[in-house]
PDB file of C-alpha atoms in Angstrom:
ATOM      1  CA  MET A   3    -147.374 -68.629 -58.783  1.00 96.00           C
ATOM      2  CA  ARG A   4    -143.631 -67.847 -56.775  1.00 98.00           C
ATOM      3  CA  LEU A   5    -141.526 -68.668 -58.335  1.00 98.00           C
ATOM      4  CA  LEU A   6    -137.475 -68.783 -56.682  1.00 98.00           C
ATOM      5  CA  VAL A   7    -135.097 -68.144 -59.239  1.00 98.00           C
ATOM      6  CA  THR A   8    -131.071 -69.492 -58.698  1.00 98.00           C
ATOM      7  CA  GLY A   9    -128.056 -67.700 -59.480  1.00 98.00           C
ATOM      8  CA  ALA A  10    -130.271 -64.749 -60.019  1.00 98.00           C
ATOM      9  CA  ALA A  11    -127.290 -61.811 -61.019  1.00 97.00           C
ATOM     10  CA  GLY A  12    -126.170 -64.460 -63.732  1.00 97.00           C
ATOM     11  CA  LEU A  13    -127.461 -63.382 -67.768  1.00 97.00           C
ATOM     12  CA  LEU A  14    -130.378 -65.946 -67.480  1.00 98.00           C
ATOM     13  CA  GLY A  15    -131.119 -65.227 -63.907  1.00 98.00           C
ATOM     14  CA  ARG A  16    -131.591 -61.454 -64.370  1.00 98.00           C
ATOM     15  CA  GLU A  17    -134.113 -61.924 -67.602  1.00 98.00           C
ATOM     16  CA  LEU A  18    -135.637 -64.314 -65.193  1.00 98.00           C
ATOM     17  CA  LEU A  19    -137.034 -61.958 -63.181  1.00 98.00           C
ATOM     18  CA  ARG A  20    -136.979 -59.566 -66.465  1.00 97.00           C
ATOM     19  CA  SER A  21    -139.947 -61.236 -67.885  1.00 98.00           C
ATOM     20  CA  GLY A  22    -141.338 -63.869 -64.878  1.00 98.00           C
ATOM     21  CA  PRO A  23    -143.466 -60.724 -63.795  1.00 98.00           C
ATOM     22  CA  LEU A  24    -144.656 -60.501 -67.069  1.00 97.00           C
ATOM     23  CA  CYS A  25    -146.357 -63.966 -67.048  1.00 96.00           C
ATOM     24  CA  GLY A  26    -147.643 -63.228 -63.886  1.00 97.00           C
ATOM     25  CA  HIS A  27    -145.260 -64.449 -61.438  1.00 98.00           C
ATOM     26  CA  GLU A  28    -143.689 -63.461 -58.167  1.00 98.00           C
ATOM     27  CA  VAL A  29    -140.483 -63.454 -58.334  1.00 98.00           C
ATOM     28  CA  VAL A  30    -137.289 -64.388 -55.491  1.00 98.00           C
ATOM     29  CA  PRO A  31    -134.142 -64.059 -56.682  1.00 98.00           C
ATOM     30  CA  ALA A  32    -131.560 -65.858 -54.385  1.00 98.00           C
ATOM     31  CA  TYR A  33    -128.218 -65.124 -55.237  1.00 98.00           C
ATOM     32  CA  HIS A  34    -124.550 -65.984 -52.867  1.00 97.00           C
ATOM     33  CA  SER A  35    -122.751 -62.967 -54.207  1.00 93.00           C
ATOM     34  CA  ALA A  36    -123.106 -59.995 -56.301  1.00 95.00           C
ATOM     35  CA  VAL A  37    -125.827 -58.658 -55.074  1.00 96.00           C
ATOM     36  CA  VAL A  38    -129.317 -58.990 -56.156  1.00 97.00           C
ATOM     37  CA  ALA A  39    -132.131 -55.428 -55.269  1.00 95.00           C
ATOM     38  CA  GLY A  40    -135.224 -57.614 -52.881  1.00 95.00           C
ATOM     39  CA  GLY A  41    -133.500 -61.504 -52.775  1.00 97.00           C
ATOM     40  CA  VAL A  42    -132.499 -63.794 -50.593  1.00 98.00           C
ATOM     41  CA  ARG A  43    -128.582 -65.132 -50.458  1.00 98.00           C
ATOM     42  CA  LEU A  44    -127.989 -68.738 -51.112  1.00 98.00           C
ATOM     43  CA  ASP A  45    -125.450 -70.804 -50.468  1.00 98.00           C
ATOM     44  CA  VAL A  46    -126.830 -74.173 -52.566  1.00 98.00           C
ATOM     45  CA  ARG A  47    -123.592 -76.200 -51.446  1.00 98.00           C
ATOM     46  CA  ARG A  48    -125.008 -75.998 -47.894  1.00 98.00           C
ATOM     47  CA  ARG A  49    -127.751 -77.964 -47.688  1.00 98.00           C
ATOM     48  CA  ASP A  50    -129.319 -76.213 -44.770  1.00 98.00           C
ATOM     49  CA  ALA A  51    -129.118 -73.112 -46.195  1.00 98.00           C
ATOM     50  CA  VAL A  52    -131.570 -74.541 -49.174  1.00 98.00           C
ATOM     51  CA  ARG A  53    -133.096 -75.765 -46.728  1.00 98.00           C
ATOM     52  CA  GLU A  54    -134.139 -71.781 -45.026  1.00 98.00           C
ATOM     53  CA  VAL A  55    -134.261 -71.254 -48.088  1.00 98.00           C
ATOM     54  CA  ILE A  56    -136.794 -73.291 -49.389  1.00 98.00           C
ATOM     55  CA  ARG A  57    -138.804 -72.645 -46.554  1.00 98.00           C
ATOM     56  CA  THR A  58    -138.718 -69.114 -45.459  1.00 98.00           C
ATOM     57  CA  VAL A  59    -140.231 -68.204 -49.404  1.00 98.00           C
ATOM     58  CA  ARG A  60    -142.189 -70.795 -49.665  1.00 98.00           C
ATOM     59  CA  PRO A  61    -142.262 -71.963 -53.392  1.00 98.00           C
ATOM     60  CA  ASP A  62    -144.769 -73.077 -55.807  1.00 98.00           C
ATOM     61  CA  GLY A  63    -141.891 -73.606 -58.540  1.00 98.00           C
ATOM     62  CA  ILE A  64    -137.895 -73.019 -58.320  1.00 98.00           C
ATOM     63  CA  ILE A  65    -136.056 -73.062 -61.854  1.00 98.00           C
ATOM     64  CA  HIS A  66    -132.639 -73.603 -60.794  1.00 98.00           C
ATOM     65  CA  ALA A  67    -129.832 -71.502 -62.440  1.00 98.00           C
ATOM     66  CA  ALA A  68    -126.863 -71.502 -60.256  1.00 98.00           C
ATOM     67  CA  TYR A  69    -123.350 -73.223 -61.729  1.00 97.00           C
ATOM     68  CA  ARG A  70    -119.719 -73.003 -61.446  1.00 96.00           C
ATOM     69  CA  GLN A  71    -118.162 -74.490 -64.227  1.00 94.00           C
ATOM     70  CA  ASP A  72    -115.497 -75.327 -62.101  1.00 95.00           C
ATOM     71  CA  ASP A  73    -116.709 -76.230 -59.417  1.00 97.00           C
ATOM     72  CA  TRP A  74    -118.037 -79.688 -59.167  1.00 98.00           C
ATOM     73  CA  ALA A  75    -119.635 -78.599 -54.226  1.00 98.00           C
ATOM     74  CA  THR A  76    -121.964 -75.899 -56.202  1.00 98.00           C
ATOM     75  CA  THR A  77    -123.077 -77.006 -60.411  1.00 98.00           C
ATOM     76  CA  ALA A  78    -123.605 -81.178 -58.653  1.00 98.00           C
ATOM     77  CA  ASP A  79    -124.840 -81.049 -54.730  1.00 98.00           C
ATOM     78  CA  GLY A  80    -126.165 -77.390 -54.726  1.00 98.00           C
ATOM     79  CA  ALA A  81    -128.285 -78.975 -58.072  1.00 98.00           C
ATOM     80  CA  VAL A  82    -129.118 -82.237 -55.393  1.00 98.00           C
ATOM     81  CA  ASN A  83    -129.504 -80.451 -52.442  1.00 98.00           C
ATOM     82  CA  VAL A  84    -132.129 -77.721 -54.109  1.00 98.00           C
ATOM     83  CA  ALA A  85    -134.447 -81.231 -55.695  1.00 98.00           C
ATOM     84  CA  LEU A  86    -133.610 -82.693 -51.753  1.00 98.00           C
ATOM     85  CA  GLU A  87    -135.465 -79.654 -50.258  1.00 98.00           C
ATOM     86  CA  ALA A  88    -137.750 -78.763 -53.346  1.00 97.00           C
ATOM     87  CA  ASP A  89    -140.530 -79.769 -51.013  1.00 94.00           C
ATOM     88  CA  GLY A  90    -143.351 -80.314 -53.310  1.00 96.00           C
ATOM     89  CA  ALA A  91    -142.616 -77.375 -55.436  1.00 98.00           C
ATOM     90  CA  ARG A  92    -142.555 -77.767 -59.319  1.00 98.00           C
ATOM     91  CA  LEU A  93    -138.670 -77.622 -60.337  1.00 98.00           C
ATOM     92  CA  VAL A  94    -137.154 -77.062 -62.730  1.00 98.00           C
ATOM     93  CA  PHE A  95    -132.849 -77.622 -63.974  1.00 98.00           C
ATOM     94  CA  VAL A  96    -130.787 -76.241 -66.696  1.00 98.00           C
ATOM     95  CA  SER A  97    -128.480 -77.634 -67.383  1.00 98.00           C
ATOM     96  CA  SER A  98    -125.969 -77.691 -70.373  1.00 98.00           C
ATOM     97  CA  ASP A  99    -125.216 -79.096 -74.009  1.00 98.00           C
ATOM     98  CA  ALA A 100    -121.947 -79.857 -72.077  1.00 98.00           C
ATOM     99  CA  VAL A 101    -123.599 -83.643 -70.528  1.00 98.00           C
ATOM    100  CA  PHE A 102    -122.247 -84.883 -73.921  1.00 98.00           C
ATOM    101  CA  SER A 103    -119.542 -85.391 -76.273  1.00 98.00           C
ATOM    102  CA  SER A 104    -118.355 -85.259 -79.732  1.00 97.00           C
ATOM    103  CA  ARG A 105    -119.920 -86.242 -82.665  1.00 97.00           C
ATOM    104  CA  GLU A 106    -121.077 -84.765 -85.830  1.00 95.00           C
ATOM    105  CA  SER A 107    -124.895 -85.802 -85.243  1.00 97.00           C
ATOM    106  CA  ARG A 108    -127.403 -84.444 -83.690  1.00 98.00           C
ATOM    107  CA  TRP A 109    -127.758 -85.337 -79.647  1.00 98.00           C
ATOM    108  CA  THR A 110    -131.707 -85.622 -78.897  1.00 98.00           C
ATOM    109  CA  GLU A 111    -133.219 -85.832 -75.699  1.00 98.00           C
ATOM    110  CA  ASP A 112    -133.680 -89.442 -75.682  1.00 97.00           C
ATOM    111  CA  GLU A 113    -129.508 -90.217 -75.338  1.00 98.00           C
ATOM    112  CA  PRO A 114    -128.475 -90.710 -72.203  1.00 96.00           C
ATOM    113  CA  PRO A 115    -125.280 -88.367 -71.140  1.00 98.00           C
ATOM    114  CA  ARG A 116    -121.584 -88.585 -72.730  1.00 98.00           C
ATOM    115  CA  PRO A 117    -119.904 -85.665 -71.371  1.00 98.00           C
ATOM    116  CA  GLU A 118    -116.263 -84.818 -72.058  1.00 96.00           C
ATOM    117  CA  THR A 119    -115.840 -83.175 -68.772  1.00 97.00           C
ATOM    118  CA  ALA A 120    -115.331 -82.337 -65.271  1.00 97.00           C
ATOM    119  CA  TYR A 121    -118.138 -79.569 -66.001  1.00 98.00           C
ATOM    120  CA  GLY A 122    -120.245 -82.174 -67.964  1.00 98.00           C
ATOM    121  CA  ALA A 123    -119.814 -84.915 -65.400  1.00 98.00           C
ATOM    122  CA  ALA A 124    -121.116 -82.477 -62.552  1.00 98.00           C
ATOM    123  CA  LYS A 125    -123.981 -81.321 -65.008  1.00 98.00           C
ATOM    124  CA  ALA A 126    -124.030 -85.241 -65.757  1.00 98.00           C
ATOM    125  CA  ALA A 127    -124.256 -86.170 -62.201  1.00 98.00           C
ATOM    126  CA  ALA A 128    -126.829 -83.172 -60.978  1.00 98.00           C
ATOM    127  CA  GLU A 129    -129.505 -84.784 -63.921  1.00 98.00           C
ATOM    128  CA  THR A 130    -129.187 -88.077 -62.468  1.00 98.00           C
ATOM    129  CA  ALA A 131    -130.431 -87.269 -59.395  1.00 98.00           C
ATOM    130  CA  ILE A 132    -132.723 -85.130 -59.530  1.00 98.00           C
ATOM    131  CA  ARG A 133    -134.040 -88.044 -62.121  1.00 97.00           C
ATOM    132  CA  ALA A 134    -134.536 -89.548 -59.520  1.00 96.00           C
ATOM    133  CA  LEU A 135    -135.652 -86.961 -56.786  1.00 97.00           C
ATOM    134  CA  THR A 136    -137.951 -85.992 -58.852  1.00 97.00           C
ATOM    135  CA  PRO A 137    -139.440 -87.932 -60.937  1.00 97.00           C
ATOM    136  CA  ALA A 138    -141.684 -84.958 -62.035  1.00 97.00           C
ATOM    137  CA  ALA A 139    -139.182 -81.927 -62.310  1.00 98.00           C
ATOM    138  CA  VAL A 140    -137.652 -80.626 -65.911  1.00 98.00           C
ATOM    139  CA  ILE A 141    -134.509 -81.308 -67.352  1.00 98.00           C
ATOM    140  CA  ALA A 142    -133.559 -78.420 -69.726  1.00 98.00           C
ATOM    141  CA  ARG A 143    -130.613 -78.736 -71.434  1.00 98.00           C
ATOM    142  CA  THR A 144    -129.765 -75.283 -73.073  1.00 98.00           C
ATOM    143  CA  SER A 145    -126.558 -74.575 -75.624  1.00 98.00           C
ATOM    144  CA  ILE A 146    -124.190 -71.492 -75.543  1.00 98.00           C
ATOM    145  CA  ILE A 147    -126.014 -68.415 -74.355  1.00 98.00           C
ATOM    146  CA  VAL A 148    -126.289 -65.000 -76.561  1.00 98.00           C
ATOM    147  CA  GLY A 149    -127.819 -61.809 -74.762  1.00 95.00           C
ATOM    148  CA  SER A 150    -128.705 -58.855 -76.643  1.00 93.00           C
ATOM    149  CA  ASP A 151    -126.916 -55.816 -73.790  1.00 91.00           C
ATOM    150  CA  GLY A 152    -123.908 -57.093 -74.550  1.00 92.00           C
ATOM    151  CA  THR A 153    -123.796 -58.856 -70.595  1.00 93.00           C
ATOM    152  CA  SER A 154    -123.229 -62.093 -72.228  1.00 96.00           C
ATOM    153  CA  GLY A 155    -120.080 -64.044 -72.407  1.00 95.00           C
ATOM    154  CA  GLU A 156    -119.677 -64.502 -76.185  1.00 96.00           C
ATOM    155  CA  GLU A 157    -120.670 -60.542 -76.649  1.00 97.00           C
ATOM    156  CA  LEU A 158    -118.349 -59.358 -73.704  1.00 97.00           C
ATOM    157  CA  ARG A 159    -115.178 -62.006 -75.726  1.00 96.00           C
ATOM    158  CA  ALA A 160    -116.171 -60.193 -79.022  1.00 97.00           C
ATOM    159  CA  HIS A 161    -115.883 -56.867 -77.867  1.00 97.00           C
ATOM    160  CA  GLN A 162    -113.059 -57.273 -76.976  1.00 96.00           C
ATOM    161  CA  LEU A 163    -110.699 -58.083 -79.680  1.00 96.00           C
ATOM    162  CA  ALA A 164    -112.909 -55.836 -81.861  1.00 95.00           C
ATOM    163  CA  GLY A 165    -110.884 -54.005 -79.805  1.00 95.00           C
ATOM    164  CA  GLY A 166    -107.539 -54.771 -80.345  1.00 94.00           C
ATOM    165  CA  GLU A 167    -107.056 -57.130 -77.788  1.00 95.00           C
ATOM    166  CA  PRO A 168    -105.035 -60.571 -77.741  1.00 95.00           C
ATOM    167  CA  GLY A 169    -106.846 -64.379 -77.500  1.00 96.00           C
ATOM    168  CA  SER A 170    -108.980 -65.744 -80.705  1.00 97.00           C
ATOM    169  CA  PHE A 171    -112.694 -67.094 -81.389  1.00 97.00           C
ATOM    170  CA  PHE A 172    -112.819 -70.748 -82.136  1.00 97.00           C
ATOM    171  CA  THR A 173    -113.705 -72.593 -85.226  1.00 97.00           C
ATOM    172  CA  ASP A 174    -113.872 -75.627 -84.095  1.00 96.00           C
ATOM    173  CA  ASN A 175    -116.218 -75.563 -81.013  1.00 97.00           C
ATOM    174  CA  ILE A 176    -119.537 -76.083 -82.853  1.00 98.00           C
ATOM    175  CA  ARG A 177    -122.850 -75.095 -80.989  1.00 98.00           C
ATOM    176  CA  CYS A 178    -126.754 -74.428 -81.348  1.00 98.00           C
ATOM    177  CA  PRO A 179    -126.931 -70.659 -79.364  1.00 98.00           C
ATOM    178  CA  VAL A 180    -129.804 -69.731 -78.393  1.00 98.00           C
ATOM    179  CA  HIS A 181    -130.822 -66.056 -76.954  1.00 98.00           C
ATOM    180  CA  VAL A 182    -131.104 -65.124 -73.478  1.00 98.00           C
ATOM    181  CA  ALA A 183    -134.834 -64.065 -74.335  1.00 98.00           C
ATOM    182  CA  ASP A 184    -136.414 -67.825 -75.723  1.00 98.00           C
ATOM    183  CA  LEU A 185    -134.332 -69.700 -73.110  1.00 98.00           C
ATOM    184  CA  ALA A 186    -136.127 -67.593 -70.295  1.00 98.00           C
ATOM    185  CA  ALA A 187    -139.647 -67.772 -71.898  1.00 98.00           C
ATOM    186  CA  ALA A 188    -138.905 -71.472 -72.997  1.00 98.00           C
ATOM    187  CA  LEU A 189    -137.996 -72.354 -69.482  1.00 98.00           C
ATOM    188  CA  LEU A 190    -141.021 -70.507 -68.142  1.00 98.00           C
ATOM    189  CA  GLU A 191    -143.771 -71.950 -70.145  1.00 98.00           C
ATOM    190  CA  LEU A 192    -142.240 -75.380 -69.103  1.00 98.00           C
ATOM    191  CA  LEU A 193    -142.652 -74.585 -65.759  1.00 98.00           C
ATOM    192  CA  GLY A 194    -146.841 -74.074 -65.898  1.00 97.00           C
ATOM    193  CA  SER A 195    -146.797 -76.461 -68.047  1.00 97.00           C
ATOM    194  CA  GLY A 196    -147.156 -80.834 -67.337  1.00 94.00           C
ATOM    195  CA  ILE A 197    -143.923 -81.634 -68.768  1.00 97.00           C
ATOM    196  CA  SER A 198    -142.305 -83.546 -66.587  1.00 97.00           C
ATOM    197  CA  GLY A 199    -137.976 -85.339 -67.509  1.00 98.00           C
ATOM    198  CA  VAL A 200    -135.416 -84.301 -70.590  1.00 98.00           C
ATOM    199  CA  ALA A 201    -136.238 -80.640 -72.505  1.00 98.00           C
ATOM    200  CA  HIS A 202    -133.693 -79.536 -75.021  1.00 98.00           C
ATOM    201  CA  LEU A 203    -133.594 -75.857 -75.582  1.00 98.00           C
ATOM    202  CA  ALA A 204    -130.859 -74.526 -78.667  1.00 98.00           C
ATOM    203  CA  GLY A 205    -131.808 -73.406 -81.356  1.00 97.00           C
ATOM    204  CA  PRO A 206    -131.388 -74.467 -84.699  1.00 97.00           C
ATOM    205  CA  GLU A 207    -128.602 -73.399 -86.311  1.00 98.00           C
ATOM    206  CA  ALA A 208    -125.481 -75.346 -86.160  1.00 98.00           C
ATOM    207  CA  LEU A 209    -122.349 -71.947 -86.028  1.00 97.00           C
ATOM    208  CA  SER A 210    -118.771 -72.460 -84.582  1.00 98.00           C
ATOM    209  CA  ARG A 211    -117.679 -69.838 -81.600  1.00 97.00           C
ATOM    210  CA  TYR A 212    -115.782 -67.778 -84.235  1.00 98.00           C
ATOM    211  CA  GLN A 213    -119.376 -67.416 -86.716  1.00 98.00           C
ATOM    212  CA  LEU A 214    -121.894 -66.669 -83.457  1.00 98.00           C
ATOM    213  CA  GLY A 215    -118.973 -63.454 -82.808  1.00 97.00           C
ATOM    214  CA  ARG A 216    -119.002 -62.585 -86.056  1.00 97.00           C
ATOM    215  CA  LEU A 217    -123.114 -62.090 -86.028  1.00 97.00           C
ATOM    216  CA  ILE A 218    -122.196 -60.469 -82.991  1.00 97.00           C
ATOM    217  CA  ALA A 219    -119.601 -57.590 -84.215  1.00 97.00           C
ATOM    218  CA  ILE A 220    -121.414 -56.848 -86.562  1.00 96.00           C
ATOM    219  CA  ARG A 221    -124.868 -56.351 -85.135  1.00 96.00           C
ATOM    220  CA  ASP A 222    -123.208 -54.071 -83.443  1.00 96.00           C
ATOM    221  CA  GLY A 223    -121.464 -51.833 -85.865  1.00 95.00           C
ATOM    222  CA  LEU A 224    -118.383 -53.143 -84.891  1.00 96.00           C
ATOM    223  CA  ASP A 225    -115.631 -54.951 -87.633  1.00 96.00           C
ATOM    224  CA  PRO A 226    -116.049 -58.131 -87.648  1.00 96.00           C
ATOM    225  CA  ASP A 227    -112.351 -59.112 -89.949  1.00 96.00           C
ATOM    226  CA  ALA A 228    -110.841 -58.403 -86.350  1.00 96.00           C
ATOM    227  CA  LEU A 229    -111.730 -60.555 -84.793  1.00 97.00           C
ATOM    228  CA  ARG A 230    -109.481 -63.232 -84.790  1.00 97.00           C
ATOM    229  CA  SER A 231    -109.690 -67.043 -84.985  1.00 97.00           C
ATOM    230  CA  THR A 232    -108.081 -70.678 -84.258  1.00 97.00           C
ATOM    231  CA  PRO A 233    -108.670 -74.344 -85.499  1.00 96.00           C
ATOM    232  CA  GLY A 234    -109.058 -74.863 -80.661  1.00 92.00           C
ATOM    233  CA  VAL A 235    -109.579 -78.376 -80.020  1.00 90.00           C
ATOM    234  CA  PRO A 236    -111.698 -79.926 -81.958  1.00 92.00           C
ATOM    235  CA  SER A 237    -115.670 -79.872 -80.314  1.00 96.00           C
ATOM    236  CA  ASN A 238    -119.283 -80.363 -82.149  1.00 97.00           C
ATOM    237  CA  ILE A 239    -121.873 -80.314 -80.255  1.00 98.00           C
ATOM    238  CA  LEU A 240    -125.503 -80.637 -80.781  1.00 98.00           C
ATOM    239  CA  LEU A 241    -128.698 -80.271 -79.289  1.00 98.00           C
ATOM    240  CA  ASP A 242    -131.552 -81.968 -81.468  1.00 98.00           C
ATOM    241  CA  ALA A 243    -135.092 -79.436 -79.592  1.00 98.00           C
ATOM    242  CA  GLN A 244    -136.908 -80.211 -82.615  1.00 98.00           C
ATOM    243  CA  ARG A 245    -139.142 -82.932 -80.159  1.00 98.00           C
ATOM    244  CA  THR A 246    -139.547 -80.126 -77.246  1.00 98.00           C
ATOM    245  CA  GLN A 247    -139.523 -77.175 -80.174  1.00 98.00           C
ATOM    246  CA  ALA A 248    -142.991 -78.871 -80.812  1.00 98.00           C
ATOM    247  CA  THR A 249    -144.294 -78.887 -77.605  1.00 97.00           C
ATOM    248  CA  LEU A 250    -143.773 -75.341 -76.840  1.00 98.00           C
ATOM    249  CA  THR A 251    -145.260 -72.182 -78.081  1.00 98.00           C
ATOM    250  CA  THR A 252    -141.945 -70.007 -77.034  1.00 98.00           C
ATOM    251  CA  HIS A 253    -139.951 -69.935 -80.423  1.00 97.00           C
ATOM    252  CA  LEU A 254    -136.612 -70.760 -80.385  1.00 98.00           C
ATOM    253  CA  ARG A 255    -134.906 -68.072 -82.971  1.00 97.00           C
ATOM    254  CA  PRO A 256    -131.753 -69.248 -84.947  1.00 97.00           C
ATOM    255  CA  PRO A 257    -128.148 -66.256 -84.297  1.00 96.00           C
ATOM    256  CA  SER A 258    -129.033 -65.436 -88.218  1.00 94.00           C
ATOM    257  CA  GLU A 259    -132.635 -63.945 -86.390  1.00 95.00           C
ATOM    258  CA  PHE A 260    -131.931 -62.730 -83.338  1.00 96.00           C
ATOM    259  CA  LEU A 261    -128.498 -60.920 -84.319  1.00 95.00           C
ATOM    260  CA  LYS A 262    -129.503 -59.014 -86.693  1.00 86.00           C
ATOM    261  CA  ASP A 263    -130.657 -56.087 -84.469  1.00 67.00           C
ATOM    262  CA  ARG A 264    -130.914 -55.948 -80.463  1.00 59.00           C
TER     263      ARG A 264
END
């Protein structure tokens, strides 16, 4: 499959560029500002630019991972532009647990979005449009993404705090972290499947950002007790991924497993 990956310069995009060819795909990276070798520059906010890139690349599939948390035009309008111009390509849209609000129980794939943040609202708007424009698309919601090379946000934060930089991890911000390699493998598996609609791709283990930071520190030989913590605004957003996991051969590991070693 000829696969176009948007947001190719990001953590997930880079992993898709690595793992896609291993699954037999010819991967074409699309980037906005940070140049990716062999890729095409793309501003998803411009529908004409999206149209031109898709007409040039002629992909069989698209994994749309481009977003900016503080920019509605990129996160929401950009996703709509990709859906409008997909031209029959198989579309997998990477969404977020931020489409939901805080509560004690887990959110399932069948529940409608209830965002509490502007970023969550942008992702929810994109989901709604994609479901209307391309019903065969996959909307893959995920959570905090962690890597093994120290470049994910939580890894960088843990190293900074362990090194004495100011700041802290939240104890009352609870999510279901997933490893970037597991997420990329699951997205590629969904791409090649006949599945459509909403899929939850998150780990089975709920952790606070502070607990996650400590696990990262231990894995990387840092002092976990050097990490400072603060309650923060209570936010408990947990994805129930059991239904999606049952359809996949890819195992979405818990942090207690994928953070044991590099």
